C-alpha cells in the first residue's frame, strides 16, 4: 500500500472506491486519525451519502467539518503523529464556486498548506475530465477548475493514486 | 496477455476496444467459446451495434442471449474447458434497472456465480464515473450502481484490465 | 520521459496536463519544433484557450494552423530533425464532423501519414468515453468517433501516454 508517503492524493471516478482506499491508507499508517469532511448536506441525496460514509468509519476517527475553510482546518488539526484525511476536494471546490470565492487563490493556499504539514495528509479528489464536453457552461467551468486543482495538488504530493473499480494504481 | 486467469474483468470507456480485447483473451485461451450477449435491440442504433459486434466474432463462437437472466445463463453454460464471455455488464445493469429489479441482490448473485465457475469467465464492463456529475437523476443513480457493481465484480475476479485506446493495462 | 519514440500519442482528459506533457516531450527531443494547431477560434471561450496555450510556448516553436487539412500539413512540415506536435485530434475531429467530412477516411489517412514521417510526431487527443452515455445523439456519435480514432492512432504510434492530473503514464 506504500503507506509511507507523508502527502498523498487519491484520485478516482464516482463510486470508484477512492474514499475506501484513502481510509485504509490512513488507518494502516496509524496514529491520530482526523477526517476533514467537506460535504454540505444541502439535500437528501447528499445527506444519505454523508451518513453512509460516516457509518463506514470506526471509532478511531474524529470528524471535523470543513466545507470551505479547509486550509485553516488543516493548519489547526495538523500535528506530528496525526493523519488528516480530506474527503473530498471536489465538494470543497464546488462549495467555493457556489460561494463565489477565488478558486485559484484557494488552490494555491491549499498547495502551500500541504507542503508544510508536520503530520500526514491524504486528500481525495474526483477525476471528472474523461467524458464528453458538458453542454452546461457551469459544468464546463467546474471541470476545468477541478482539472487544474488536481494537477496542482498532485504536483505537491509525494504520492498519487488513481482508483478504478476499487483498485488503486500508484501513479506517482 | 496473461490469458491464464480463470475469472477476469475487462473495464474500459466507450469505444475503448474492451470487447475486442476480451474476445482475444478468450480465443487465446482456446476451448469452447460461449458469448453471453446482454444487449437488447430496442432501437436502430442498438441493432446496428449488435450486428457489428456479431460480425466481428468468427464461427468458433456460440452466442447465447442473456439480457437479464445472466446468472442462470452462466450456471447453465459453464463447464470445464469452456470460456464464457459476458458482454457487457453495463447493458445488463441497464436492463435490470429498466425492469425494476433489485440491483444489489443481482450484483451479489453475479459475484457468487463468478466465484464458483468451473471453466473460465471473462466479463466486460464500462467505466462511467470519470466525467462530470450528470444533471439527470437517473443517470446519476446508474453511474453509482455501475461503480458499485464494477467494484464488486473486480473484487471477485483474479484479473482486471483497464482498456484505453485499444491498449489493455492489467491493474489486478 | 522516453523521449526517444518517433511517433507518440498523448491521451488524457480535459485539463489533465496532456498538452504540457506533449510540449515537454517535444522540447526534450530538440531540433526544429513545429506546432500544428487544430483549434478554430469560433467563440470567446475558444479564443481564450488558444491564447493561453500560445503563451505557454516559447520562441523555439513555429505555429502552423491546420484545423482540417492536418494530413497535408504533416506532409508539408515533416522532415528529418523536426518534431511536429499536433494539438489536438479532438478539435480536428470536431472540425471535420462540423464540415461533414468522411471521418473514417480522414482517420485512415492520418494513420498512414504517421507511419511515413521522417522526423518525429507527437499527437495530443482527448479520452472522452469514461463518462455516462450522453443524452445528445451528436455527442454520442462524436464519442464513438473519437474512441475509434484514438484506437487507430494508438495502434500506429510507437508510444502512447495516458495523462492524469499532470502525471504521464506510458501505456505503450
Coordinates of C-alpha atoms in Angstrom, one line a residue:
Chain A
X1 CA 0.0 0.0 0.0
X2 CA 3.0 2.4 0.2
X3 CA 1.5 3.9 3.3
X4 CA 4.8 5.7 4.0
X5 CA 4.1 8.8 1.9
X6 CA 3.5 11.8 4.0
X7 CA 1.4 13.7 1.5
X8 CA -0.9 11.8 -0.9
X9 CA -3.6 12.4 -3.4
X10 CA -6.2 9.7 -4.1
X11 CA -7.9 10.3 -7.4
X12 CA -10.8 8.4 -8.9
X13 CA -14.1 8.5 -10.6
X14 CA -17.5 8.4 -8.9
X15 CA -18.1 5.2 -6.9
X16 CA -14.5 4.0 -7.7
X17 CA -13.7 3.1 -4.1
X18 CA -11.4 6.1 -3.7
X19 CA -12.7 7.1 -0.2
X20 CA -12.3 3.5 1.0
X21 CA -8.8 3.2 -0.3
X22 CA -7.9 6.6 1.3
X23 CA -9.3 5.4 4.7
X24 CA -7.4 2.2 4.6
X25 CA -4.2 4.0 3.8
X26 CA -4.8 6.3 6.7
X27 CA -5.6 3.5 9.1
X28 CA -2.5 1.5 8.1
X29 CA -0.4 4.5 9.0
X30 CA -1.9 4.6 12.5
X31 CA -1.7 7.5 14.9
X32 CA -4.4 10.0 15.5
X33 CA -7.0 10.0 12.7
X34 CA -8.8 13.1 11.7
X35 CA -11.5 13.2 9.0
X36 CA -11.8 16.6 7.3
X37 CA -15.3 16.4 5.8
X38 CA -16.0 18.9 3.0
X39 CA -19.6 17.8 2.3
X40 CA -22.5 20.2 3.0
X41 CA -25.8 18.4 3.4
X42 CA -28.0 20.6 1.2
X43 CA -30.3 17.9 0.0
X44 CA -31.5 14.4 0.8
X45 CA -29.2 12.7 -1.7
X46 CA -26.2 14.3 -0.1
X47 CA -27.4 13.7 3.5
X48 CA -27.7 10.0 2.7
X49 CA -24.1 9.9 1.2
X50 CA -22.7 11.7 4.2
X51 CA -24.4 9.3 6.6
X52 CA -23.2 6.2 4.6
X53 CA -19.6 7.5 4.7
X54 CA -19.7 8.3 8.4
X55 CA -21.1 4.8 9.1
X56 CA -18.1 3.3 7.3
X57 CA -15.6 4.9 9.6
X58 CA -15.0 3.4 13.0
X59 CA -14.4 5.0 16.4
X60 CA -10.7 5.7 15.8
X61 CA -11.8 8.6 13.6
X62 CA -12.6 12.2 14.8
X63 CA -14.6 14.1 12.2
X64 CA -14.2 17.9 11.6
X65 CA -16.4 19.7 9.1
X66 CA -14.6 22.0 6.7
X67 CA -16.8 22.7 3.8
X68 CA -14.9 25.9 2.8
X69 CA -12.3 26.8 5.4
X70 CA -10.2 23.7 4.6
X71 CA -6.8 25.5 4.7
X72 CA -7.5 26.8 8.2
X73 CA -8.7 23.4 9.4
X74 CA -5.6 21.7 8.1
X75 CA -3.4 24.3 10.0
X76 CA -5.5 23.8 13.2
X77 CA -5.6 20.0 13.1
X78 CA -2.2 19.1 11.8
X79 CA 0.4 17.7 14.1
X80 CA 3.2 15.1 14.4
X81 CA 1.8 11.6 14.6
X82 CA -1.5 12.7 13.1
X83 CA -3.1 11.7 9.8
X84 CA -5.6 14.1 8.2
X85 CA -7.9 12.7 5.6
X86 CA -9.6 15.3 3.3
X87 CA -12.7 13.9 1.6
X88 CA -13.1 15.4 -0.8
X89 CA -11.6 18.2 -2.9
X90 CA -14.4 18.0 -5.4
X91 CA -17.0 19.0 -2.9
X92 CA -14.7 21.7 -1.5
X93 CA -14.2 23.2 -4.9
X94 CA -17.9 23.1 -5.6
X95 CA -18.7 24.8 -2.3
X96 CA -16.1 27.5 -3.1
X97 CA -17.5 28.0 -6.6
X98 CA -21.1 28.4 -5.2
X99 CA -19.8 30.9 -2.6
X100 CA -18.1 32.9 -5.3
X101 CA -14.6 32.6 -3.8
X102 CA -11.3 32.9 -5.7
X103 CA -10.6 29.3 -6.8
X104 CA -7.1 30.0 -8.0
X105 CA -6.0 31.6 -4.7
X106 CA -7.7 28.8 -2.7
X107 CA -5.9 26.2 -4.7
X108 CA -2.6 27.9 -4.2
X109 CA -3.2 28.2 -0.4
X110 CA -4.1 24.5 -0.2
X111 CA -0.9 23.6 -2.1
X112 CA 1.2 25.6 0.3
X113 CA -0.6 24.0 3.3
X114 CA 0.2 20.5 2.0
X115 CA 3.8 21.5 1.6
X116 CA 4.1 22.4 5.3
X117 CA 2.2 19.8 7.3
X118 CA 4.1 18.1 10.1
X119 CA 1.9 15.0 10.2
X120 CA 0.5 13.1 7.3
X121 CA -2.2 14.3 4.9
X122 CA -4.3 12.2 2.4
X123 CA -6.6 14.1 0.0
X124 CA -9.4 12.5 -2.0
X125 CA -10.5 14.1 -5.3
X126 CA -12.6 13.2 -8.3
X127 CA -11.3 12.9 -11.8
X128 CA -14.0 14.5 -13.9
X129 CA -12.4 15.2 -17.3
X130 CA -12.7 11.9 -19.1
X131 CA -16.2 12.3 -20.5
X132 CA -17.6 14.3 -23.4
X133 CA -17.6 18.1 -23.1
X134 CA -20.6 19.1 -20.9
X135 CA -23.3 21.2 -22.6
X136 CA -23.8 23.3 -19.4
X137 CA -21.3 26.2 -19.2
X138 CA -21.0 26.0 -15.4
X139 CA -20.2 22.3 -15.6
X140 CA -17.5 23.0 -18.2
X141 CA -16.0 25.7 -16.0
X142 CA -16.1 23.3 -13.0
X143 CA -14.4 20.6 -15.0
X144 CA -11.6 22.9 -15.9
X145 CA -11.2 24.2 -12.4
X146 CA -11.2 20.6 -11.0
X147 CA -8.5 19.6 -13.5
X148 CA -6.3 22.5 -12.6
X149 CA -6.7 21.8 -8.9
X150 CA -5.9 18.1 -9.3
X151 CA -2.8 19.0 -11.3
X152 CA -1.7 21.5 -8.7
X153 CA -2.2 19.2 -5.7
X154 CA -0.7 16.2 -7.5
X155 CA 2.4 18.2 -8.1
X156 CA 2.6 19.0 -4.3
X157 CA 2.0 15.4 -3.1
X158 CA 4.7 12.7 -2.7
X159 CA 2.3 10.0 -3.8
X160 CA -0.7 9.9 -6.2
X161 CA -3.1 7.0 -6.7
X162 CA -5.6 6.5 -9.4
X163 CA -8.5 4.3 -8.3
X164 CA -10.6 2.2 -10.7
X165 CA -13.2 -0.3 -9.6
X166 CA -11.8 -0.4 -6.1
X167 CA -8.2 -1.0 -7.3
X168 CA -5.6 1.6 -6.5
X169 CA -2.8 2.3 -9.0
X170 CA 0.1 4.2 -7.7
X171 CA 0.9 6.7 -10.5
X172 CA 3.4 8.9 -8.6
Chain B
X1 CA -1.8 -11.2 -22.4
X2 CA -1.9 -13.2 -19.1
X3 CA -4.6 -15.4 -20.6
X4 CA -4.2 -17.8 -17.7
X5 CA -6.6 -16.0 -15.3
X6 CA -9.8 -18.0 -14.8
X7 CA -12.0 -15.1 -13.9
X8 CA -11.4 -11.7 -15.4
X9 CA -13.0 -8.3 -15.7
X10 CA -12.2 -6.1 -18.7
X11 CA -13.1 -2.5 -18.0
X12 CA -13.0 0.5 -20.3
X13 CA -14.7 3.5 -21.7
X14 CA -17.0 3.7 -24.7
X15 CA -15.2 2.6 -27.9
X16 CA -12.0 1.8 -26.0
X17 CA -11.6 -1.6 -27.6
X18 CA -12.6 -3.5 -24.4
X19 CA -14.8 -6.0 -26.3
X20 CA -12.1 -6.7 -28.8
X21 CA -9.5 -7.3 -26.1
X22 CA -11.9 -9.6 -24.2
X23 CA -12.5 -11.7 -27.3
X24 CA -8.8 -12.0 -28.0
X25 CA -8.2 -13.1 -24.4
X26 CA -11.0 -15.7 -24.7
X27 CA -9.7 -17.0 -28.0
X28 CA -6.1 -17.3 -26.9
X29 CA -7.4 -19.5 -24.0
X30 CA -9.0 -21.8 -26.5
X31 CA -11.6 -24.5 -25.7
X32 CA -15.4 -24.0 -26.2
X33 CA -16.3 -20.3 -26.6
X34 CA -19.7 -19.0 -25.5
X35 CA -20.7 -15.4 -25.9
X36 CA -23.3 -14.3 -23.4
X37 CA -24.9 -11.2 -25.0
X38 CA -26.7 -8.9 -22.7
X39 CA -27.8 -6.4 -25.4
X40 CA -31.5 -5.9 -26.2
X41 CA -32.2 -4.5 -29.6
X42 CA -34.8 -1.9 -28.7
X43 CA -33.8 0.7 -31.3
X44 CA -31.9 1.0 -34.6
X45 CA -28.7 2.4 -33.0
X46 CA -28.5 -0.7 -30.7
X47 CA -29.4 -3.1 -33.5
X48 CA -26.5 -1.8 -35.6
X49 CA -24.1 -2.2 -32.7
X50 CA -25.2 -5.8 -32.0
X51 CA -24.8 -6.7 -35.7
X52 CA -21.3 -5.1 -35.9
X53 CA -20.2 -7.0 -32.8
X54 CA -21.6 -10.3 -34.1
X55 CA -19.8 -9.8 -37.4
X56 CA -16.6 -9.4 -35.5
X57 CA -16.8 -12.9 -34.0
X58 CA -15.9 -15.9 -36.0
X59 CA -17.5 -19.4 -36.3
X60 CA -15.8 -20.7 -33.1
X61 CA -18.3 -18.7 -31.0
X62 CA -21.7 -19.8 -29.9
X63 CA -24.0 -16.8 -28.9
X64 CA -26.5 -17.0 -26.0
X65 CA -28.7 -14.1 -25.3
X66 CA -29.0 -13.2 -21.6
X67 CA -30.3 -9.6 -21.3
X68 CA -31.5 -10.1 -17.7
X69 CA -31.1 -13.8 -16.6
X70 CA -27.4 -13.7 -16.7
X71 CA -26.7 -15.6 -13.5
X72 CA -28.9 -18.5 -14.7
X73 CA -27.2 -18.5 -18.1
X74 CA -23.8 -18.6 -16.5
X75 CA -24.8 -21.6 -14.4
X76 CA -26.3 -23.4 -17.5
X77 CA -23.4 -22.7 -19.9
X78 CA -20.4 -23.1 -17.5
X79 CA -18.3 -26.2 -17.7
X80 CA -14.7 -27.4 -17.7
X81 CA -12.8 -26.4 -20.8
X82 CA -15.3 -23.7 -21.6
X83 CA -14.8 -19.9 -21.7
X84 CA -17.8 -17.7 -21.2
X85 CA -17.6 -14.1 -22.4
X86 CA -20.2 -11.7 -20.9
X87 CA -20.5 -8.6 -23.0
X88 CA -21.4 -6.4 -21.2
X89 CA -22.4 -5.7 -17.6
X90 CA -23.4 -2.2 -18.4
X91 CA -26.2 -3.3 -20.7
X92 CA -27.2 -6.0 -18.2
X93 CA -27.4 -3.4 -15.3
X94 CA -29.3 -1.1 -17.5
X95 CA -31.8 -3.8 -18.5
X96 CA -32.3 -4.7 -14.8
X97 CA -32.8 -1.1 -13.8
X98 CA -35.4 -0.6 -16.5
X99 CA -37.1 -3.8 -15.3
X100 CA -37.2 -2.5 -11.8
X101 CA -35.2 -5.4 -10.4
X102 CA -33.1 -5.4 -7.1
X103 CA -29.7 -4.4 -8.4
X104 CA -27.8 -5.1 -5.2
X105 CA -29.2 -8.6 -5.0
X106 CA -28.4 -9.2 -8.7
X107 CA -24.8 -7.9 -8.2
X108 CA -24.3 -10.2 -5.2
X109 CA -25.7 -13.2 -7.1
X110 CA -23.4 -12.5 -10.1
X111 CA -20.4 -12.2 -7.7
X112 CA -21.2 -15.6 -6.2
X113 CA -21.6 -17.1 -9.7
X114 CA -18.2 -15.9 -10.7
X115 CA -16.7 -17.4 -7.6
X116 CA -18.0 -20.9 -8.5
X117 CA -17.4 -21.3 -12.2
X118 CA -15.6 -24.5 -13.3
X119 CA -14.5 -23.1 -16.6
X120 CA -13.3 -19.6 -17.4
X121 CA -15.3 -16.4 -17.4
X122 CA -14.4 -13.0 -18.8
X123 CA -16.7 -10.1 -18.2
X124 CA -16.8 -6.7 -20.0
X125 CA -18.0 -3.6 -18.3
X126 CA -17.9 0.2 -18.8
X127 CA -16.2 2.6 -16.6
X128 CA -18.7 5.5 -16.5
X129 CA -17.6 7.6 -13.5
X130 CA -14.8 9.8 -14.8
X131 CA -17.0 12.6 -16.2
X132 CA -18.8 15.5 -14.6
X133 CA -21.8 14.7 -12.4
X134 CA -24.8 14.1 -14.8
X135 CA -27.7 16.5 -14.5
X136 CA -30.2 13.7 -15.0
X137 CA -31.1 11.9 -11.7
X138 CA -31.5 8.5 -13.3
X139 CA -28.0 8.9 -15.0
X140 CA -26.6 9.8 -11.6
X141 CA -28.2 6.7 -10.0
X142 CA -27.0 4.5 -12.8
X143 CA -23.5 5.8 -12.5
X144 CA -23.4 4.9 -8.8
X145 CA -24.8 1.5 -9.4
X146 CA -22.3 0.8 -12.2
X147 CA -19.5 1.9 -10.0
X148 CA -20.6 -0.4 -7.1
X149 CA -21.1 -3.3 -9.5
X150 CA -17.6 -2.8 -11.0
X151 CA -16.0 -2.7 -7.6
X152 CA -17.9 -5.9 -6.5
X153 CA -17.0 -7.8 -9.6
X154 CA -13.4 -6.6 -9.7
X155 CA -13.0 -7.9 -6.1
X156 CA -14.2 -11.3 -7.2
X157 CA -12.1 -11.7 -10.3
X158 CA -8.5 -12.9 -10.4
X159 CA -7.5 -10.4 -13.1
X160 CA -8.8 -6.9 -14.0
X161 CA -7.8 -5.0 -17.1
X162 CA -8.4 -1.3 -17.9
X163 CA -8.6 -0.6 -21.6
X164 CA -7.7 2.8 -23.1
X165 CA -7.5 3.4 -26.9
X166 CA -7.3 -0.4 -27.6
X167 CA -4.4 -0.9 -25.1
X168 CA -5.1 -3.2 -22.1
X169 CA -3.5 -2.4 -18.8
X170 CA -3.5 -5.2 -16.3
X171 CA -4.5 -3.5 -13.0
X172 CA -5.1 -6.6 -10.9
Chain C
X1 CA 10.4 10.6 -20.3
X2 CA 11.1 8.1 -23.0
X3 CA 11.6 10.9 -25.5
X4 CA 13.1 8.5 -28.0
X5 CA 9.8 7.4 -29.6
X6 CA 9.5 8.7 -33.1
X7 CA 5.7 8.6 -33.1
X8 CA 3.7 9.2 -30.0
X9 CA 0.1 9.7 -28.8
X10 CA -0.5 11.6 -25.6
X11 CA -4.1 10.9 -24.3
X12 CA -5.8 12.5 -21.4
X13 CA -8.9 14.1 -20.0
X14 CA -9.8 17.8 -20.0
X15 CA -7.3 19.8 -18.1
X16 CA -5.2 16.8 -17.4
X17 CA -1.9 18.4 -18.4
X18 CA -1.7 16.5 -21.7
X19 CA -0.6 19.5 -23.8
X20 CA 2.0 20.4 -21.3
X21 CA 3.5 16.9 -21.2
X22 CA 3.4 16.7 -25.1
X23 CA 5.3 20.0 -25.3
X24 CA 7.9 18.9 -22.8
X25 CA 8.4 15.6 -24.7
X26 CA 8.9 17.6 -27.9
X27 CA 11.3 20.1 -26.4
X28 CA 13.5 17.4 -24.7
X29 CA 13.9 15.8 -28.2
X30 CA 15.2 19.1 -29.5
X31 CA 15.6 20.0 -33.2
X32 CA 13.1 22.1 -35.1
X33 CA 9.8 22.4 -33.3
X34 CA 6.5 22.9 -35.3
X35 CA 3.2 23.2 -33.5
X36 CA 0.3 22.1 -35.7
X37 CA -2.7 23.8 -34.2
X38 CA -6.1 22.4 -34.9
X39 CA -8.2 24.9 -33.0
X40 CA -10.6 27.3 -34.7
X41 CA -11.4 30.4 -32.7
X42 CA -15.2 30.4 -33.3
X43 CA -16.1 31.8 -29.9
X44 CA -14.6 33.7 -26.9
X45 CA -14.1 30.6 -24.8
X46 CA -12.0 29.0 -27.5
X47 CA -10.1 32.2 -28.3
X48 CA -9.1 32.5 -24.7
X49 CA -7.9 28.8 -24.7
X50 CA -5.8 29.3 -27.8
X51 CA -4.2 32.4 -26.5
X52 CA -3.3 30.7 -23.2
X53 CA -1.8 27.7 -25.0
X54 CA 0.2 30.0 -27.3
X55 CA 1.6 32.0 -24.4
X56 CA 2.8 28.7 -22.8
X57 CA 5.1 28.1 -25.8
X58 CA 8.4 29.8 -26.1
X59 CA 10.2 31.2 -29.1
X60 CA 11.6 27.9 -30.3
X61 CA 8.2 27.0 -31.6
X62 CA 6.7 27.8 -35.0
X63 CA 2.9 27.6 -35.2
X64 CA 1.0 26.3 -38.3
X65 CA -2.8 26.3 -38.3
X66 CA -4.3 23.1 -39.5
X67 CA -7.9 22.9 -38.4
X68 CA -8.9 20.5 -41.1
X69 CA -6.1 19.8 -43.6
X70 CA -3.9 18.2 -41.0
X71 CA -2.7 15.3 -43.2
X72 CA -1.4 17.8 -45.8
X73 CA 0.2 20.0 -43.2
X74 CA 2.0 17.0 -41.8
X75 CA 3.3 16.0 -45.2
X76 CA 4.4 19.6 -45.8
X77 CA 6.1 20.3 -42.4
X78 CA 7.7 16.9 -41.8
X79 CA 11.4 16.5 -42.2
X80 CA 14.5 14.9 -40.6
X81 CA 15.4 16.6 -37.3
X82 CA 12.0 18.1 -37.0
X83 CA 9.3 17.4 -34.3
X84 CA 5.7 18.1 -35.2
X85 CA 3.3 18.5 -32.3
X86 CA -0.4 18.1 -33.2
X87 CA -2.7 19.6 -30.6
X88 CA -5.2 18.2 -30.7
X89 CA -7.0 15.4 -32.5
X90 CA -10.3 16.1 -30.7
X91 CA -10.6 19.6 -32.2
X92 CA -9.6 18.3 -35.6
X93 CA -12.2 15.6 -35.4
X94 CA -14.8 18.1 -34.3
X95 CA -13.9 20.4 -37.1
X96 CA -14.2 17.5 -39.7
X97 CA -17.6 16.5 -38.2
X98 CA -19.0 20.0 -38.4
X99 CA -17.7 20.2 -42.1
X100 CA -19.5 17.0 -42.9
X101 CA -16.3 15.2 -44.0
X102 CA -15.7 11.4 -44.1
X103 CA -14.3 10.7 -40.6
X104 CA -13.2 7.2 -41.3
X105 CA -11.3 8.1 -44.5
X106 CA -9.7 11.0 -42.6
X107 CA -8.6 8.8 -39.7
X108 CA -7.2 6.2 -42.2
X109 CA -5.2 9.0 -44.0
X110 CA -3.8 10.3 -40.7
X111 CA -2.8 6.8 -39.6
X112 CA -0.9 6.4 -42.9
X113 CA 0.8 9.8 -42.6
X114 CA 2.0 8.9 -39.1
X115 CA 3.5 5.7 -40.5
X116 CA 5.6 7.5 -43.0
X117 CA 7.0 10.6 -41.2
X118 CA 10.8 11.1 -41.5
X119 CA 11.0 13.3 -38.4
X120 CA 9.2 12.9 -35.1
X121 CA 5.5 13.4 -34.5
X122 CA 3.6 13.8 -31.2
X123 CA -0.2 13.9 -31.2
X124 CA -2.5 15.0 -28.4
X125 CA -6.0 13.7 -28.1
X126 CA -8.8 13.6 -25.5
X127 CA -10.1 10.5 -23.9
X128 CA -13.9 11.2 -23.8
X129 CA -15.5 7.8 -23.2
X130 CA -15.3 7.3 -19.4
X131 CA -18.5 9.1 -18.5
X132 CA -22.1 8.2 -18.6
X133 CA -23.7 7.9 -22.1
X134 CA -24.5 11.4 -23.4
X135 CA -28.2 12.2 -23.9
X136 CA -27.4 14.2 -27.0
X137 CA -27.2 12.0 -30.2
X138 CA -24.4 14.1 -31.7
X139 CA -22.4 13.9 -28.5
X140 CA -22.8 10.1 -28.6
X141 CA -21.7 9.9 -32.2
X142 CA -18.7 12.1 -31.5
X143 CA -17.7 10.0 -28.5
X144 CA -17.8 6.9 -30.7
X145 CA -15.8 8.5 -33.5
X146 CA -13.2 9.8 -31.0
X147 CA -12.8 6.4 -29.5
X148 CA -12.3 4.8 -32.9
X149 CA -9.8 7.5 -33.9
X150 CA -7.8 7.1 -30.6
X151 CA -7.6 3.3 -31.1
X152 CA -6.5 3.7 -34.7
X153 CA -3.8 6.3 -33.9
X154 CA -2.6 4.4 -30.8
X155 CA -2.1 1.3 -32.9
X156 CA 0.1 3.4 -35.3
X157 CA 2.2 5.1 -32.7
X158 CA 5.4 3.6 -31.1
X159 CA 4.5 5.2 -27.7
X160 CA 1.2 6.1 -26.0
X161 CA 0.9 8.0 -22.8
X162 CA -2.2 8.5 -20.6
X163 CA -2.1 11.7 -18.6
X164 CA -4.0 12.1 -15.3
X165 CA -3.5 15.2 -13.0
X166 CA -0.4 16.2 -14.9
X167 CA 1.2 12.8 -14.5
X168 CA 2.0 10.8 -17.7
X169 CA 1.7 7.1 -17.6
X170 CA 3.4 5.3 -20.5
X171 CA 0.9 2.6 -21.5
X172 CA 2.5 1.5 -24.8

